[in-house]
XYZ file of C-alpha atoms in Angstrom:
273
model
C -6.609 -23.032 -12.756
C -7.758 -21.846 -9.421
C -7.937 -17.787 -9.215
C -7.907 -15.075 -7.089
C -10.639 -12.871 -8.619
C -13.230 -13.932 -5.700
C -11.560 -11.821 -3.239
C -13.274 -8.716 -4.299
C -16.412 -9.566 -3.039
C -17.148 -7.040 0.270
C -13.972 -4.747 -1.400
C -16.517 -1.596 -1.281
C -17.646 -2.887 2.611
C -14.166 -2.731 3.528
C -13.189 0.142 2.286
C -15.639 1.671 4.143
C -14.505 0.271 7.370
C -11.013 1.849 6.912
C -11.580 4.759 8.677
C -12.749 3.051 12.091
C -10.545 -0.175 11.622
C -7.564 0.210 14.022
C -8.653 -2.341 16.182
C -9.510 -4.642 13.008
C -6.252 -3.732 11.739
C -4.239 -4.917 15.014
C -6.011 -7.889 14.715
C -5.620 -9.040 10.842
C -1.873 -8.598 10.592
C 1.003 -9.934 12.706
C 3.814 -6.712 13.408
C 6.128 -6.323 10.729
C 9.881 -8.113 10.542
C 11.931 -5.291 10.015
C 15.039 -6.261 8.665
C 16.314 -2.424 7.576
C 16.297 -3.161 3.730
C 13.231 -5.494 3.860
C 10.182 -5.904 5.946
C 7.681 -8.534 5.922
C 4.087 -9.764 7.847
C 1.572 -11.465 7.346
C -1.922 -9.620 6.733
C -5.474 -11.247 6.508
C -8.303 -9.885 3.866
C -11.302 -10.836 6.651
C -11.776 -11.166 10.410
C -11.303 -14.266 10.613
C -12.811 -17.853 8.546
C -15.719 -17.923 5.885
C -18.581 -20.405 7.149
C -16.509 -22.904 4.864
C -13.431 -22.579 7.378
C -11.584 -20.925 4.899
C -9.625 -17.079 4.123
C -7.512 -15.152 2.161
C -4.209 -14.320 3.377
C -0.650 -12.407 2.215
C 2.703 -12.575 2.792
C 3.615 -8.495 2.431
C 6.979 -7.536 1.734
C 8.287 -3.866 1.425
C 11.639 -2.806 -0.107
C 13.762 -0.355 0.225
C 14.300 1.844 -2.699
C 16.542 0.260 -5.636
C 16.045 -3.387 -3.907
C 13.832 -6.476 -5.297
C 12.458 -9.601 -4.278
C 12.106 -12.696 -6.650
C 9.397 -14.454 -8.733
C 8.978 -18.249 -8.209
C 11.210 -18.358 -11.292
C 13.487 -16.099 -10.063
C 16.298 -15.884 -13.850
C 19.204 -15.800 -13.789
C 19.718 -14.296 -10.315
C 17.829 -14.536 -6.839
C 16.044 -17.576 -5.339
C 11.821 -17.712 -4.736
C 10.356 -17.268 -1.583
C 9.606 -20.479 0.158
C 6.532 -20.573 3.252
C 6.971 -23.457 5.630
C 3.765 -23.851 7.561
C 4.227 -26.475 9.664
C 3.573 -24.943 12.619
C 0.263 -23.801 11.930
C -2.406 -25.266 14.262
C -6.391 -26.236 12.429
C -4.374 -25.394 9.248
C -5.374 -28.268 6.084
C -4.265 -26.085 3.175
C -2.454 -23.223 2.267
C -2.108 -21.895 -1.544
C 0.147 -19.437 -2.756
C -0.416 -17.410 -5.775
C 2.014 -15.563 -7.537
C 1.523 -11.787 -8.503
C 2.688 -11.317 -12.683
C 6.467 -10.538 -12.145
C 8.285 -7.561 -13.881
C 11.767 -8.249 -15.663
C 14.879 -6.353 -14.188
C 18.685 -5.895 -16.088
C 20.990 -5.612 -14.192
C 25.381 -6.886 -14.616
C 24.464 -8.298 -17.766
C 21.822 -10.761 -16.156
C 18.205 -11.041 -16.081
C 16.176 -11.262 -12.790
C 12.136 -11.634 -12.400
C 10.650 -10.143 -9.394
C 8.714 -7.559 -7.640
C 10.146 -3.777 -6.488
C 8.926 -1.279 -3.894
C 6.115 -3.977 -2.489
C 4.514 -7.286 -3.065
C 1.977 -9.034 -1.386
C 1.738 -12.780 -2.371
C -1.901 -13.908 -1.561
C -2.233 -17.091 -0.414
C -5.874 -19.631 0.170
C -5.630 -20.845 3.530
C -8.553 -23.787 4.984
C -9.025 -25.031 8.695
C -9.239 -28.598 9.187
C -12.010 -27.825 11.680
C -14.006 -25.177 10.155
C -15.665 -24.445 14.023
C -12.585 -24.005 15.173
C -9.319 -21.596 15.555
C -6.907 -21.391 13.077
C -3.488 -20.112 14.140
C -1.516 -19.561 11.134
C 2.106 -19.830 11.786
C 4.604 -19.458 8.585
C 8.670 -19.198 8.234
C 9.340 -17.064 5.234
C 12.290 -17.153 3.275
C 12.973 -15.159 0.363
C 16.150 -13.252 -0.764
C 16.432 -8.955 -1.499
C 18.819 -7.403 -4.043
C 20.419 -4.143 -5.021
C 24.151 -4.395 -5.831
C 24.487 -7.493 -3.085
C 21.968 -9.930 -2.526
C 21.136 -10.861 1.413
C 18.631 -13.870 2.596
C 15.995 -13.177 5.227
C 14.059 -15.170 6.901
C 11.155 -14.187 8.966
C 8.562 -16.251 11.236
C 5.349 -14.619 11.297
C 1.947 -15.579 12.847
C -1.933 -14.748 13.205
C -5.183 -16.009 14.779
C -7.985 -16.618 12.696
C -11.403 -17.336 14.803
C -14.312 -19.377 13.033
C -17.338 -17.450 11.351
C -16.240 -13.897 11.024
C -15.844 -12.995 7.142
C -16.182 -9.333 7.534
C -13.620 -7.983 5.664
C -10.529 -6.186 7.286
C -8.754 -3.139 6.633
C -6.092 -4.949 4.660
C -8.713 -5.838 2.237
C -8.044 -3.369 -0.495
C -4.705 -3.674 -0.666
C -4.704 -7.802 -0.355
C -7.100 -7.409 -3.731
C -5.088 -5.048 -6.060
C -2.078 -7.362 -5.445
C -4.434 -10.308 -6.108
C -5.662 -8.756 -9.163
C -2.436 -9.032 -10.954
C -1.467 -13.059 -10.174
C -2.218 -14.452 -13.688
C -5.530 -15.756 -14.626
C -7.043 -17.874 -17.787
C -7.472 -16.435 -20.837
C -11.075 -15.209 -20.619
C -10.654 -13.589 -17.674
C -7.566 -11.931 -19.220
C -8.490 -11.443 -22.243
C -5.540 -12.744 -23.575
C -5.196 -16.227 -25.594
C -1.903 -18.270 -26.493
C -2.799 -19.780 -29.974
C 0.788 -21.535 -30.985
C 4.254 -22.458 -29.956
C 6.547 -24.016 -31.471
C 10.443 -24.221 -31.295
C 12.402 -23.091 -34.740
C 16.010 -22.934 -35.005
C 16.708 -22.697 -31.591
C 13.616 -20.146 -30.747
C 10.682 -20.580 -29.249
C 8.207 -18.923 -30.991
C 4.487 -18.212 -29.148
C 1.677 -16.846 -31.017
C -0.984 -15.010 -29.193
C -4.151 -12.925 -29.765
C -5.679 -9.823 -27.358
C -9.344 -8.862 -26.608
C -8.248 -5.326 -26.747
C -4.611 -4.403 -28.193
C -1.515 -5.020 -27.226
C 0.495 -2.168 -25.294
C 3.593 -4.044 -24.309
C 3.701 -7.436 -23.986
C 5.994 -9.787 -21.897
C 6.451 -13.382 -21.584
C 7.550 -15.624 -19.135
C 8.750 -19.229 -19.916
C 9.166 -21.903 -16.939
C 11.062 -25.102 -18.892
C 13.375 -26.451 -15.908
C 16.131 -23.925 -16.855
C 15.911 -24.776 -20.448
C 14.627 -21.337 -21.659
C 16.738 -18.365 -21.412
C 15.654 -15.445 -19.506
C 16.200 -12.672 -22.046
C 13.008 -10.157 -23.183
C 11.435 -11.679 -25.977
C 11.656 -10.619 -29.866
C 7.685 -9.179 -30.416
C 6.266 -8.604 -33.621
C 2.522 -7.080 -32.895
C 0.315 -6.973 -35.837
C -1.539 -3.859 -37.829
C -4.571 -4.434 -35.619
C -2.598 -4.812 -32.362
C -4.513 -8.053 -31.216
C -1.918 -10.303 -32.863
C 2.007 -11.020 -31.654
C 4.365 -13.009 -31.749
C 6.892 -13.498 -29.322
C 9.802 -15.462 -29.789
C 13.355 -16.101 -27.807
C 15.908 -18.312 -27.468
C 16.142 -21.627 -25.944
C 18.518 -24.114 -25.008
C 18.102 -28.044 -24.801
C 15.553 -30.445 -26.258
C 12.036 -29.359 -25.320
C 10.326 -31.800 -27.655
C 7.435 -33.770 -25.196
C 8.125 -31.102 -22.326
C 5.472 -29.570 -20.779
C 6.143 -25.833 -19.888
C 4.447 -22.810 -18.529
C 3.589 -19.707 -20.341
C 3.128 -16.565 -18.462
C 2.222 -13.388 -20.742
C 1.778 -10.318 -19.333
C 0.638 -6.667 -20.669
C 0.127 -4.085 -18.323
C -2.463 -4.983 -16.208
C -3.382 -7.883 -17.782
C -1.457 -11.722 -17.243
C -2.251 -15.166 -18.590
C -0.819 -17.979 -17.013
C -0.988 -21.204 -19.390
C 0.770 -24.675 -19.563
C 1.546 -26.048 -23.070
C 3.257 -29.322 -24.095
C 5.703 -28.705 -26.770
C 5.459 -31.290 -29.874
């Protein structure tokens, strides 16, 4: 599984170009989308391209207070934000990653998203890695409070070849990074079992260092419901089990597994038996 923890290398180097990096700053994002409950742009973590033609960049949404934006499995509400960038010029690849959601209640429904701010990182390569990138994206994604409105945003930026330096959006590109899911070493989380009994699926796990609260996220083609898991954490705290409800045969179905406690998130696929 390809992670994001790379992205702290020259973290300290650009925190100390902060103070002096208006011009840098200019440069590495495009100008915000203002759309009164939402804003969005598009930020890079460096100058420009690695000698590799590659970079780090992030779709950055803030929210209005008491609105959220949506997971890629978004529950029972809300739709995922979708990044068209066909556009783009020297542009071969473009990854998104996926920050560990939080769980919101709201009218008797479940919802998984992001409030306050997000940014979604996302691996970008140049076709030509001696060339310009120009990194052109439509964004689409949908806000909520007590309505739910769509926005949709076309943002842009030039990257030039050979100029990794970081930029002053560097720091805050990485602590969003930091929480998109990673294996379970670098979590230090491990999913052991799961199984589905009497209409529950049931996942055993184990922790490094104890539990606090954990979460779990289950991605089944609509065939797991979106509820908070049942936990049972053990005397020791490095042993739960979480179990909810699910609907449909998932016998032979491969799903996703996405536990999360506090800081920490493991993102794992399992094929049910």
């Amino acid at each position: 599984m390809q992670t994001f923890n790379g992205i702290f290398r020259g973290i300290a180097l650009a925190l100390a170009l902060l103070a002096g990096a208006g011009t840098a700053a200019a440069e590495t994002a495009s100008d915000w989308v203002d759309l009164q409950d939402a804003k969005v742009r598009l930020v890079a973590m460096s100058q420009g391209l690695d000698d590799d033609g590659a970079a780090t960049l992030g779709v950055q949404i803030e929210l209005a207070d008491g609105w959220k934006t949506y997971w890629r499995e978004p529950g029972e509400a809300g739709l995922p934000p979708r990044l068209d960038w066909s556009g783009s010029d020297n542009l071969a690849e473009a990854r998104l990653a996926y920050p560990a959601p939080h769980r919101f209640e709201s009218f008797g429904m479940t919802s998984l998203g992001y409030a306050g701010a997000v940014i979604f990182p996302v691996k970008v390569r140049a076709a030509d890695r001696d060339r310009r990138m120009v990194a052109r994206v439509a964004v689409d994604f949908m806000v909520c409070e007590r309505i739910c409105v769509p926005i949709h945003a076309d943002l842009a930026l030039d990257l030039p070849p050979g100029d990794a330096q970081p930029s002053a959006h560097a720091a805050a590109l990485a602590r969003h990074a930091a929480t998109v899911p990673t294996g379970a070493e670098a979590a230090g989380l491990r999913i052991e079992q799961v199984a589905v009994l009497d209409g529950r699926l049931r996942v055993e796990a184990s922790a490094e260092a104890p539990f606090d609260a954990p979460d779990l996220f289950v991605e089944a083609d609509g065939r797991v419901g979106y509820g908070k898991p049942d936990v049972m954490v053990d005397e020791t705290g490095r042993r739960a089990v979480l179990s909810l409800p699910v609907s449909g045969e998932l016998a032979g179905r491969r799903i996703v597994l996405t536990l999360v406690d506090g800081a920490r998130a493991l993102e794992q696929a399992w094929t049910l038996r």
